CSV table of C-alpha atoms and ligand atoms in Angstrom, one decimal:
chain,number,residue,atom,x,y,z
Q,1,UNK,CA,-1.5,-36.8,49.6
Q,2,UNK,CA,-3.4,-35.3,46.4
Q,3,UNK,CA,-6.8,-36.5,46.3
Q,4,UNK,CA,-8.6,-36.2,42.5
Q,5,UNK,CA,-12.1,-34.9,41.4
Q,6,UNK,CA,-14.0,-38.4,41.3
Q,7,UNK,CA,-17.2,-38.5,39.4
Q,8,UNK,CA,-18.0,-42.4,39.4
Q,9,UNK,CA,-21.3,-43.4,39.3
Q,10,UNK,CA,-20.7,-45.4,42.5
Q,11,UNK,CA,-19.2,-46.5,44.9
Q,12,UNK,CA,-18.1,-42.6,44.9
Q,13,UNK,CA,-17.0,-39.5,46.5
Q,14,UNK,CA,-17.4,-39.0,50.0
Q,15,UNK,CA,-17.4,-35.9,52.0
Q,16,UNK,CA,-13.4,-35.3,53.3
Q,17,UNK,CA,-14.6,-34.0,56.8
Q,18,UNK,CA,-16.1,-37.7,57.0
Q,19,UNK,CA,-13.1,-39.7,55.4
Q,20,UNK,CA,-10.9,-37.5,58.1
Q,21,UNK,CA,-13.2,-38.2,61.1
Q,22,UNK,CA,-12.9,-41.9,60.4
Q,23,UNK,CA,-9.4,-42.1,60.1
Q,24,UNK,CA,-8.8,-40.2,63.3
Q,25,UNK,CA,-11.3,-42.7,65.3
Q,26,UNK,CA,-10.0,-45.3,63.3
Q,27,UNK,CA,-7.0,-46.7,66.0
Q,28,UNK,CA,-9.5,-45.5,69.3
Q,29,UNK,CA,-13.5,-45.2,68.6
Q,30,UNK,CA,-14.2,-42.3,71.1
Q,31,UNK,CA,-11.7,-44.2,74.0
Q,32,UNK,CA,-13.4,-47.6,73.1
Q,33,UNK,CA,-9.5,-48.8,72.6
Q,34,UNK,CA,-10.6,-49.9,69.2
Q,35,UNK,CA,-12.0,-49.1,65.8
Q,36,UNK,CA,-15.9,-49.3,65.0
Q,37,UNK,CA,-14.9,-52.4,62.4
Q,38,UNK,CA,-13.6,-54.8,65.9
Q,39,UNK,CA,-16.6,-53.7,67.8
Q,40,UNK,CA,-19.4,-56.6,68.7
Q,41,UNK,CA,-23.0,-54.9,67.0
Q,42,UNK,CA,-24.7,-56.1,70.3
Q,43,UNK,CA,-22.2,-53.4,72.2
Q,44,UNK,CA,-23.7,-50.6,73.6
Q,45,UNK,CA,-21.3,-48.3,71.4
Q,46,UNK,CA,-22.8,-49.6,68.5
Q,47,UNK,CA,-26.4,-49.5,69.6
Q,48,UNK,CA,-25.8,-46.1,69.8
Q,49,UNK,CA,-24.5,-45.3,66.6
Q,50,UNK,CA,-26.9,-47.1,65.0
Q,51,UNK,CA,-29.9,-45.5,66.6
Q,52,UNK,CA,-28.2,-41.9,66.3
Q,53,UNK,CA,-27.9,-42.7,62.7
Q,54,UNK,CA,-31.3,-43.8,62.7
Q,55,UNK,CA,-32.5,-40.7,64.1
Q,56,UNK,CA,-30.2,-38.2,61.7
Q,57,UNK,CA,-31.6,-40.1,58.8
Q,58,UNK,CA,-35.7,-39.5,60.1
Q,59,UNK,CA,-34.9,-36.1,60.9
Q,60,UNK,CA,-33.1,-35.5,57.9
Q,61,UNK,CA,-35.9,-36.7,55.9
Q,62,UNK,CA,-39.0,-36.1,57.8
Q,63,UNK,CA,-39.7,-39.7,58.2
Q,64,UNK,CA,-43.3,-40.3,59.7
Q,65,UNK,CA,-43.6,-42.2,62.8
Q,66,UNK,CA,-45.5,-45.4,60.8
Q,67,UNK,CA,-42.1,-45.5,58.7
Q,68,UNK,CA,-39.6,-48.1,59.5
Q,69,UNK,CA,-35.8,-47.3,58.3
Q,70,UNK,CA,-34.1,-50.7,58.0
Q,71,UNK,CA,-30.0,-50.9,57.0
Q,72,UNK,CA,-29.7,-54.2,55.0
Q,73,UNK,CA,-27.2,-56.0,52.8
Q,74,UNK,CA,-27.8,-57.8,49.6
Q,75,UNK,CA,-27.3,-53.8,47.9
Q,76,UNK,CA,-30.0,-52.5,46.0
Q,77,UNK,CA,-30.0,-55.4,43.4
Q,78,UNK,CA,-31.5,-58.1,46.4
Q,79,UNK,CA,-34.5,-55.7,46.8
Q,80,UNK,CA,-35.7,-56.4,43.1
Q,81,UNK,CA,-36.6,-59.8,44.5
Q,82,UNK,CA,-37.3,-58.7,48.1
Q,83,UNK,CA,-39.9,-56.4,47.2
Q,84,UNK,CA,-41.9,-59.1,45.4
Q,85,UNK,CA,-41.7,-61.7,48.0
Q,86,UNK,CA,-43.3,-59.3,50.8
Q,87,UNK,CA,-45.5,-57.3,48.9
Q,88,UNK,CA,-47.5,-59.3,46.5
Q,89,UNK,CA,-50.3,-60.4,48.3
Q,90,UNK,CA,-52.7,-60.7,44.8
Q,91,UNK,CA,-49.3,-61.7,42.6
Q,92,UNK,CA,-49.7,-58.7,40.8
Q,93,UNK,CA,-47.0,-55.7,40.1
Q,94,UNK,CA,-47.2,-52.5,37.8
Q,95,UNK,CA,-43.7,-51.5,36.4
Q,96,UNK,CA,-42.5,-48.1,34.5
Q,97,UNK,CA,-39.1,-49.1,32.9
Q,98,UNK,CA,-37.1,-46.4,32.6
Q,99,UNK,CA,-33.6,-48.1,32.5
Q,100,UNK,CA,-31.4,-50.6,33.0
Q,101,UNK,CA,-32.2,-50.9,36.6
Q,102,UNK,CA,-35.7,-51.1,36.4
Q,103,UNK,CA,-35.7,-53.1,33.7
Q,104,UNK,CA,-33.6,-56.0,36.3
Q,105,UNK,CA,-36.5,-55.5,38.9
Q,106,UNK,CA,-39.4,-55.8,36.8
Q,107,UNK,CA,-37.7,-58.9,35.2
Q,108,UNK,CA,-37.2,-60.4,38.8
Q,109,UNK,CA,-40.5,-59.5,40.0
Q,110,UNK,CA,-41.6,-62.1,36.9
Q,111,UNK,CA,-40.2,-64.8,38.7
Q,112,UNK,CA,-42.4,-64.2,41.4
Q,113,UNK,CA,-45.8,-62.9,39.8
Q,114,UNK,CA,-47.5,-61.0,37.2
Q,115,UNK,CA,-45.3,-57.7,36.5
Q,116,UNK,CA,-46.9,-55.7,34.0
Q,117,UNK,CA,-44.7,-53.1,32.1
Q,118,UNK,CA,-47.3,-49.9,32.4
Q,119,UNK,CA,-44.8,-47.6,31.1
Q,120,UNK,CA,-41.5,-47.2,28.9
Q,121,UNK,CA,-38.6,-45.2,27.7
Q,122,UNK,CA,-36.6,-48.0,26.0
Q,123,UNK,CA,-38.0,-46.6,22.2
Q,124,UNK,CA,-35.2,-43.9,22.9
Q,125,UNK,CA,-32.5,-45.4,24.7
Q,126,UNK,CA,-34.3,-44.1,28.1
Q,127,UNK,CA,-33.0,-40.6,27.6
Q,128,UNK,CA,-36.4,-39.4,29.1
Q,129,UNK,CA,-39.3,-40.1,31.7
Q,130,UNK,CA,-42.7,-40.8,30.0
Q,131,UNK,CA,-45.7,-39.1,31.3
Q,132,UNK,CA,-47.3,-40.9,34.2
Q,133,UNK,CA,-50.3,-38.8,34.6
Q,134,UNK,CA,-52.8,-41.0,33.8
Q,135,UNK,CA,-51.1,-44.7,33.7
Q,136,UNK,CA,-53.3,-48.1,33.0
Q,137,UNK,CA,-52.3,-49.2,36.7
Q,138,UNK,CA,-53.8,-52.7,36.7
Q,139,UNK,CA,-56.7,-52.8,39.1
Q,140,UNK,CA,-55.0,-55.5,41.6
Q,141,UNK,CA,-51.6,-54.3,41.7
Q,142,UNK,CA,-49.9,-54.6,44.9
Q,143,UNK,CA,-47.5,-52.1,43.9
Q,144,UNK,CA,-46.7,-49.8,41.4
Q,145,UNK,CA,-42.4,-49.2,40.9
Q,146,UNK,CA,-39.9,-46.7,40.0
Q,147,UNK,CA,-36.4,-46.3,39.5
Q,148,UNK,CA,-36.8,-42.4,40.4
Q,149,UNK,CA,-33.2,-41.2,39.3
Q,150,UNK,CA,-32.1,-43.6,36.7
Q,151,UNK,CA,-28.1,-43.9,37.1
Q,152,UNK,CA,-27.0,-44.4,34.2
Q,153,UNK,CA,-29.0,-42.8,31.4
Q,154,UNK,CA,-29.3,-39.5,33.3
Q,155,UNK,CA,-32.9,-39.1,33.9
Q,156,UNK,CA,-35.3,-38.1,37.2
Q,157,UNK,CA,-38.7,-38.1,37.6
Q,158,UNK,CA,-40.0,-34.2,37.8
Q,159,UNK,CA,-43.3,-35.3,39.1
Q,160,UNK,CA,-44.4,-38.8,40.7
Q,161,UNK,CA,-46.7,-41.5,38.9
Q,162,UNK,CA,-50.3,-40.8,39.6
Q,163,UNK,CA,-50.3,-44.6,41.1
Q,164,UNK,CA,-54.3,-44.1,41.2
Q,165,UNK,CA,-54.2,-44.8,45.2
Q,166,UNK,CA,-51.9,-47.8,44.9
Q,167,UNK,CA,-48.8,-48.2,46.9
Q,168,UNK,CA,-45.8,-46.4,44.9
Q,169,UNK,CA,-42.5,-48.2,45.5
Q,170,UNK,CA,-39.2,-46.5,44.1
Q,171,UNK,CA,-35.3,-47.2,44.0
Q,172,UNK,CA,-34.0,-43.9,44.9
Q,173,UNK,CA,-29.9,-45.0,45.0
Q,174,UNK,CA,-28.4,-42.4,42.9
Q,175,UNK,CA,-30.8,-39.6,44.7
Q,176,UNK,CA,-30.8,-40.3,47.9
Q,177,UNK,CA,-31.2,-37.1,50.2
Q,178,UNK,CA,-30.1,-35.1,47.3
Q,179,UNK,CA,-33.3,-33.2,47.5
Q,180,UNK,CA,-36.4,-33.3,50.2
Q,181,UNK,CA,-39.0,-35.7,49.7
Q,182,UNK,CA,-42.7,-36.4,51.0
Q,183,UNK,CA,-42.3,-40.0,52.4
Q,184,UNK,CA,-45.8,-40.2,53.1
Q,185,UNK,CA,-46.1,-40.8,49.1
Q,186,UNK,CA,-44.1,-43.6,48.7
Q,187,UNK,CA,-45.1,-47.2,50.3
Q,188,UNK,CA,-40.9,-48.2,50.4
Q,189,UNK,CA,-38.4,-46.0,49.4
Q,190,UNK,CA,-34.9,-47.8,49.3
Q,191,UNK,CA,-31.9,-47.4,48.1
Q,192,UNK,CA,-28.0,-48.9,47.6
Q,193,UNK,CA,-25.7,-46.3,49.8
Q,194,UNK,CA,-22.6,-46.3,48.0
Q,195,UNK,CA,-24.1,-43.8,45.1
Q,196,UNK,CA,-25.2,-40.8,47.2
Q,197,UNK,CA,-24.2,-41.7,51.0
Q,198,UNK,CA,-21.4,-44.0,52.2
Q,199,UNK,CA,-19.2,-47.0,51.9
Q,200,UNK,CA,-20.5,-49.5,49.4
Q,201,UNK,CA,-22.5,-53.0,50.8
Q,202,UNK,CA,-25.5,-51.5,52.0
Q,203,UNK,CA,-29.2,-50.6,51.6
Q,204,UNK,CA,-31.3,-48.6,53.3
Q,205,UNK,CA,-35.2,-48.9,53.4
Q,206,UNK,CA,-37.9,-47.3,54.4
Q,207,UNK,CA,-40.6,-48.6,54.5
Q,208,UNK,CA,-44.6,-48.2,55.9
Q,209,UNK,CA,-45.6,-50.1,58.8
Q,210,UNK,CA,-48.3,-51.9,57.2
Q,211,UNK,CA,-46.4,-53.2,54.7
Q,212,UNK,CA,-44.5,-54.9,57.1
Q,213,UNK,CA,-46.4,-58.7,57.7
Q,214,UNK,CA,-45.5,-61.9,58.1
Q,215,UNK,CA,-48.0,-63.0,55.0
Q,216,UNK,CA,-45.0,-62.9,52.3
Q,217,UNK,CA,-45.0,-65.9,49.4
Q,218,UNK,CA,-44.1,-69.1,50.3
Q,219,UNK,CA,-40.9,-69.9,50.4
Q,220,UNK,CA,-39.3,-66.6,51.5
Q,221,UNK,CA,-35.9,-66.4,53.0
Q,222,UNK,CA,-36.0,-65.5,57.0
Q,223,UNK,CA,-33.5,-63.0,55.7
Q,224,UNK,CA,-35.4,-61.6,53.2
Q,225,UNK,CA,-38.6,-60.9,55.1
Q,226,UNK,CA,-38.7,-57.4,56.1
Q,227,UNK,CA,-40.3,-58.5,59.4
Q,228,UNK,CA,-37.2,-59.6,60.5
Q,229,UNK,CA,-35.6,-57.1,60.7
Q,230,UNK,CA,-37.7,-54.7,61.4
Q,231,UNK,CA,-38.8,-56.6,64.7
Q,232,UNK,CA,-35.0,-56.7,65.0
Q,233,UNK,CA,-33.8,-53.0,64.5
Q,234,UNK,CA,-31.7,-54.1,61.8
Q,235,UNK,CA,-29.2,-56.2,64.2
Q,236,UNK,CA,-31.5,-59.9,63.6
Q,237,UNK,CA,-27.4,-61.2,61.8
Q,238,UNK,CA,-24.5,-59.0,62.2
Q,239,UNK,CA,-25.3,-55.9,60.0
Q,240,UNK,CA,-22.7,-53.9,58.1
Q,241,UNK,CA,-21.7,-51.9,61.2
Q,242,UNK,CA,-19.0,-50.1,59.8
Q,243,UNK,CA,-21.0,-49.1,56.5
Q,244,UNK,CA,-23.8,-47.9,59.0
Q,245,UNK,CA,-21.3,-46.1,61.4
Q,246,UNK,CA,-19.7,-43.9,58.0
Q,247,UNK,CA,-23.6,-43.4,56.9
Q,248,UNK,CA,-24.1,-42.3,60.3
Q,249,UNK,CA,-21.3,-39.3,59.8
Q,250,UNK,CA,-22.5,-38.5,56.5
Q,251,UNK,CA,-26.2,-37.9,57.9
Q,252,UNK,CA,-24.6,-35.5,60.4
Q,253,UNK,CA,-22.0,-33.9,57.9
Q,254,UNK,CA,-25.9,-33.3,56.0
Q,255,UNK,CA,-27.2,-31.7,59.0
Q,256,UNK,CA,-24.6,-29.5,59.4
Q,257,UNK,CA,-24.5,-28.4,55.5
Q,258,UNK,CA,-27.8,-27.3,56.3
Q,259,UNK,CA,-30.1,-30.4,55.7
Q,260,UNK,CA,-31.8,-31.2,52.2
Q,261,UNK,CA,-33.1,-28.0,51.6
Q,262,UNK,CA,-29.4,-26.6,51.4
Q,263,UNK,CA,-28.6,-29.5,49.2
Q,264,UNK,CA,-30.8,-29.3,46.7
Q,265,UNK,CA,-30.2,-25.4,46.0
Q,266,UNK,CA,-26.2,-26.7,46.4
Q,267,UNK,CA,-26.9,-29.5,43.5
Q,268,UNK,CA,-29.4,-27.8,41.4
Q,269,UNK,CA,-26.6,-24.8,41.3
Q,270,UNK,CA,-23.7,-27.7,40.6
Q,271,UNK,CA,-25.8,-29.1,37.3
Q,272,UNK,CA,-26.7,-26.3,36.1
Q,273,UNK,CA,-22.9,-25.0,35.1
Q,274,UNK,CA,-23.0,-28.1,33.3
Q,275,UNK,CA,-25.9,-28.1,31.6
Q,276,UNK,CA,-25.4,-24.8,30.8
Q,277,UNK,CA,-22.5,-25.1,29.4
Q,278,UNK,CA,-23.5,-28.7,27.9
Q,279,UNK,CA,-26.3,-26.6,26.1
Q,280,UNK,CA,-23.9,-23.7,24.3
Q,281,UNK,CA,-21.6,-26.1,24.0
Q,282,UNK,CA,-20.6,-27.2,19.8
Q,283,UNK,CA,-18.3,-30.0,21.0
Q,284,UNK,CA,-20.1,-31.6,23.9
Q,285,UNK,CA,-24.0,-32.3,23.7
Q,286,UNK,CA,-26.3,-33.5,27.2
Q,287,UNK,CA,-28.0,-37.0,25.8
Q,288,UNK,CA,-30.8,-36.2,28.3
Q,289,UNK,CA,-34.4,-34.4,27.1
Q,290,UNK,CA,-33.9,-31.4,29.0
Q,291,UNK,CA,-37.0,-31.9,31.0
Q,292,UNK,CA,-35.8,-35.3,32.6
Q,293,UNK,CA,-32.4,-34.1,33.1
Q,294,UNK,CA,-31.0,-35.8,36.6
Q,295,UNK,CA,-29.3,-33.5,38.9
Q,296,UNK,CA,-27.0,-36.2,39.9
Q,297,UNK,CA,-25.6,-37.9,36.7
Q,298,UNK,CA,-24.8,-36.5,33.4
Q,299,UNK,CA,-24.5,-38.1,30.4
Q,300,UNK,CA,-22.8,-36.5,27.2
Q,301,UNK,CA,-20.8,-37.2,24.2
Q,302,UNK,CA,-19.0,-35.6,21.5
Q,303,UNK,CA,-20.3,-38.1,19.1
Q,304,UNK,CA,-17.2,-39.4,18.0
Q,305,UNK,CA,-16.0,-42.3,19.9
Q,306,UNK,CA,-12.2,-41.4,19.8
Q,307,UNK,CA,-12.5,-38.2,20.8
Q,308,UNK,CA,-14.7,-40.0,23.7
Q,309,UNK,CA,-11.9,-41.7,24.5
Q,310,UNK,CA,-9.1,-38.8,24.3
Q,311,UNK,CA,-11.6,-36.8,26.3
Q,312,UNK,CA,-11.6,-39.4,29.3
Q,313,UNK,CA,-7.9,-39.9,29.1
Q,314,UNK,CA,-6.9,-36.4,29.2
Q,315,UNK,CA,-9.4,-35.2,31.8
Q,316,UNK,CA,-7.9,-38.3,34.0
Q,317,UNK,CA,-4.3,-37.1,33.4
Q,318,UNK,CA,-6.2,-33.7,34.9
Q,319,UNK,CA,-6.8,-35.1,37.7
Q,320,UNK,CA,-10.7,-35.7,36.8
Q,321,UNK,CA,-11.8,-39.1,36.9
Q,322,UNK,CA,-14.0,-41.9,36.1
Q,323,UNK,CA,-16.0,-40.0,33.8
Q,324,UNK,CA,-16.4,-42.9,31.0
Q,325,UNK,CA,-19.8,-43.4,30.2
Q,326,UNK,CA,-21.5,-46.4,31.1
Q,327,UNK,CA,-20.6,-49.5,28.6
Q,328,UNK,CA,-23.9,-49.2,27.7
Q,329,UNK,CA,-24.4,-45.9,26.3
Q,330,UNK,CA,-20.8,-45.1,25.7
Q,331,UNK,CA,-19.9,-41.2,25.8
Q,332,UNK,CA,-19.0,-39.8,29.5
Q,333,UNK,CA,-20.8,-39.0,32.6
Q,334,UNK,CA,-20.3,-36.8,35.4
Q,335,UNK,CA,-21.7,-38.0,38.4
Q,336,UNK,CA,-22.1,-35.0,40.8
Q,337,UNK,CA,-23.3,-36.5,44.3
Q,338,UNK,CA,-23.7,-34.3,47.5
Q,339,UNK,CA,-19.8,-35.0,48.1
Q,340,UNK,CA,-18.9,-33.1,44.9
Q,341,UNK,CA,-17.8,-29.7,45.8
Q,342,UNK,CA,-19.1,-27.1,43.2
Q,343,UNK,CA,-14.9,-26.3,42.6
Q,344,UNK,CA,-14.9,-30.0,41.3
Q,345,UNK,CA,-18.0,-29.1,38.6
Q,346,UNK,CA,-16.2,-25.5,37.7
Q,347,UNK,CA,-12.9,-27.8,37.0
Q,348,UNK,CA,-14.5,-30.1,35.2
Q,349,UNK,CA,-16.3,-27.2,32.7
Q,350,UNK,CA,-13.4,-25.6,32.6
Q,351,UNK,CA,-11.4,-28.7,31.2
Q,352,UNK,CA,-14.0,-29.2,28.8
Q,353,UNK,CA,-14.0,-25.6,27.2
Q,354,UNK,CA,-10.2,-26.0,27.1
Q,355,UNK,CA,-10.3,-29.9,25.2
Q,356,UNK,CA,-13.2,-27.9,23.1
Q,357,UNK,CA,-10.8,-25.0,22.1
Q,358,UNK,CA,-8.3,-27.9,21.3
Q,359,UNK,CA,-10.1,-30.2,19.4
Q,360,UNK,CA,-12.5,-27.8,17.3
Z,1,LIG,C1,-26.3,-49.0,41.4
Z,1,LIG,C2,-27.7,-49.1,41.4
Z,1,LIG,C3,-28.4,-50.3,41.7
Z,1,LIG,C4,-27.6,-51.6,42.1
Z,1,LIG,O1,-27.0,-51.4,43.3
Z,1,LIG,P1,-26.3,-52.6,44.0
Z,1,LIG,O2,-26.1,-52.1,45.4
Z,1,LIG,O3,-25.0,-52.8,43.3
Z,1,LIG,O4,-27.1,-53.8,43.9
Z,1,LIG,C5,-29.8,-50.3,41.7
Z,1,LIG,N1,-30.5,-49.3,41.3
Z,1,LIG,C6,-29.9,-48.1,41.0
Z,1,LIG,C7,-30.7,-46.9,40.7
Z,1,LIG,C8,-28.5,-48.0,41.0
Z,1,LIG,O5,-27.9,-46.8,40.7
């Protein structure tokens, strides 16, 4: 077995003590006789994986008590419309587009209200945040969104939009539990799992109670009501029990690391060989203003589209992969999720003084 250094944008890395814990309970879940993906959801094995994992995640995060965590399908993309459909009450939404992903929520949302674009980054390909410190938040928004780590240009929010007391609502995908956060800011916080936690085909929310109602627009899917499933604990239809059983042993793989605290030290340390060496670099060059810079994914080119290309061949042949850039920006990008060990980052600097030494 040789496994590779894989910096994919998603689905991605796992931790290896988690991939090795599911293979050993694959054949016999803990003397169940079989594996988590033959098991009925309604068993009391799963009930309790679910709720431990519900419980590692809270505690993880700090999740208040009038927080709901829900484990859904549909990925991140079926919240763009979800969101809408429960949460606007006056038809009205505030969006700050600061990538491709945003840009697909705020152009659902249209099909189910007034979204107003408050904010941009587009002018310059999204390579930064723009200041959200005094925004023109539309008197009856119902919600003001965010894509907080934006996947695939490379930027982070630094500081939150001042939402002037209206509910903030942010896609956190590519940065979940990569750092702490104060939930208590957010009204839903949500995010696809296969960037920054587990198997791909599932989303987690969290969301505040009070957002939770059965007053949703007309014409809104059982399934897509968030009452549902929060009355439910996630198990109204069969749930992705495996995906949530794999979640469940990277929340406790987290809590043995050290929790977010220890993370965030462990991923500000990982990005910041690569920046640094991004920034002395005369080959490579970050695309991200170096205030915005995610911690997670890292964009950079040589600005020479064959040498692109020879980079992202040789460093596969290296053993580092999937570090094209995104068909949209071009270039490469490291993504560098809680999973990546540090060694990977050091291997992946190290490959790219050596292709610099070569190609200068
Ligand atoms: C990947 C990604 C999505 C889309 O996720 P799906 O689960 O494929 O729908 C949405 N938002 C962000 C920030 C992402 O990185």
């Amino acid at each position: 077995m040789s496994r590779v250094y894989n910096f994919s944008a998603g689905p991605a890395v796992l931790p290896e003590p988690v991939l090795k814990e599911v293979a050993e309970e694959m054949m016999d879940y803990q003397g169940s006789g079989m594996s988590v993906m033959e098991m009925s959801h309604r068993s009391p094995e799963f009930q309790k994986i679910i709720d431990e994992a519900e419980q590692d995640l809270r505690d993880l995060m700090n999740i208040p008590d009038n927080y709901k965590v829900l484990f859904l399908q549909g990925g991140a993309s079926q919240q763009f419309a979800m969101i809408p459909m429960n949460l606007m009450k006056n038809g009205v939404a505030d969006y700050i587009v600061t990538g491709q992903w945003a840009k697909k929520a705020y152009q659902e949302a249209q099909k189910y209200g007034k979204a107003n674009k408050i904010a941009s980054s587009e002018d310059k390909t999204f390579s930064y945040i723009p200041d959200c410190s005094n925004l023109d938040i539309s008197p009856d928004a119902d919600y003001v969104y965010i894509c907080e780590n934006n996947t695939i240009y490379g930027t982070k929010y630094k500081t939150l939009p001042d939402t002037k007391g209206k509910t903030l609502v942010a896609d956190v995908s590519s940065c979940f539990l990569s750092e702490p956060v104060d939930v208590s800011k957010y009204g839903i916080i949500y995010g696809g799992v296969q960037k920054n936690i587990g198997p791909a085909g599932m989303v987690i929310v969290i969301i505040r109670e009070d957002l939770i109602t059965e007053d949703v627009l007309d014409g809104t899917p059982t399934m897509l009501t968030y009452k549902t499933h929060a009355d439910a604990g996630s198990l109204y239809n069969t749930p992705n029990a495996y995906c949530i059983y794999v979640c469940g042993k990277v929340f406790k793989w987290l809590k043995a690391m050290g929790g977010l605290e220890e993370m965030k030290r462990r991923n500000e340390e990982k990005a910041k060989i690569l920046y640094d060496f991004l920034d002395e670099s005369k080959l490579f060059k970050g695309t991200v203003e170096p205030d915005s810079r995610s911690l997670m994914n890292v964009p950079f080119v040589t600005g020479d589209k064959d040498l692109d290309a020879k980079f992202v061949k040789e460093a596969k042949a290296a053993g580092l992969v999937n570090l094209k850039g995104h068909r949209t920006v071009g270039g490469m990008r490291a993504s560098i999720y809680n999973a990546m060990p540090k060694e990977g980052v050091e291997a992946l600097v190290a490959f790219m003084k050596k292709f610099e030494e070569e190609n200068a």
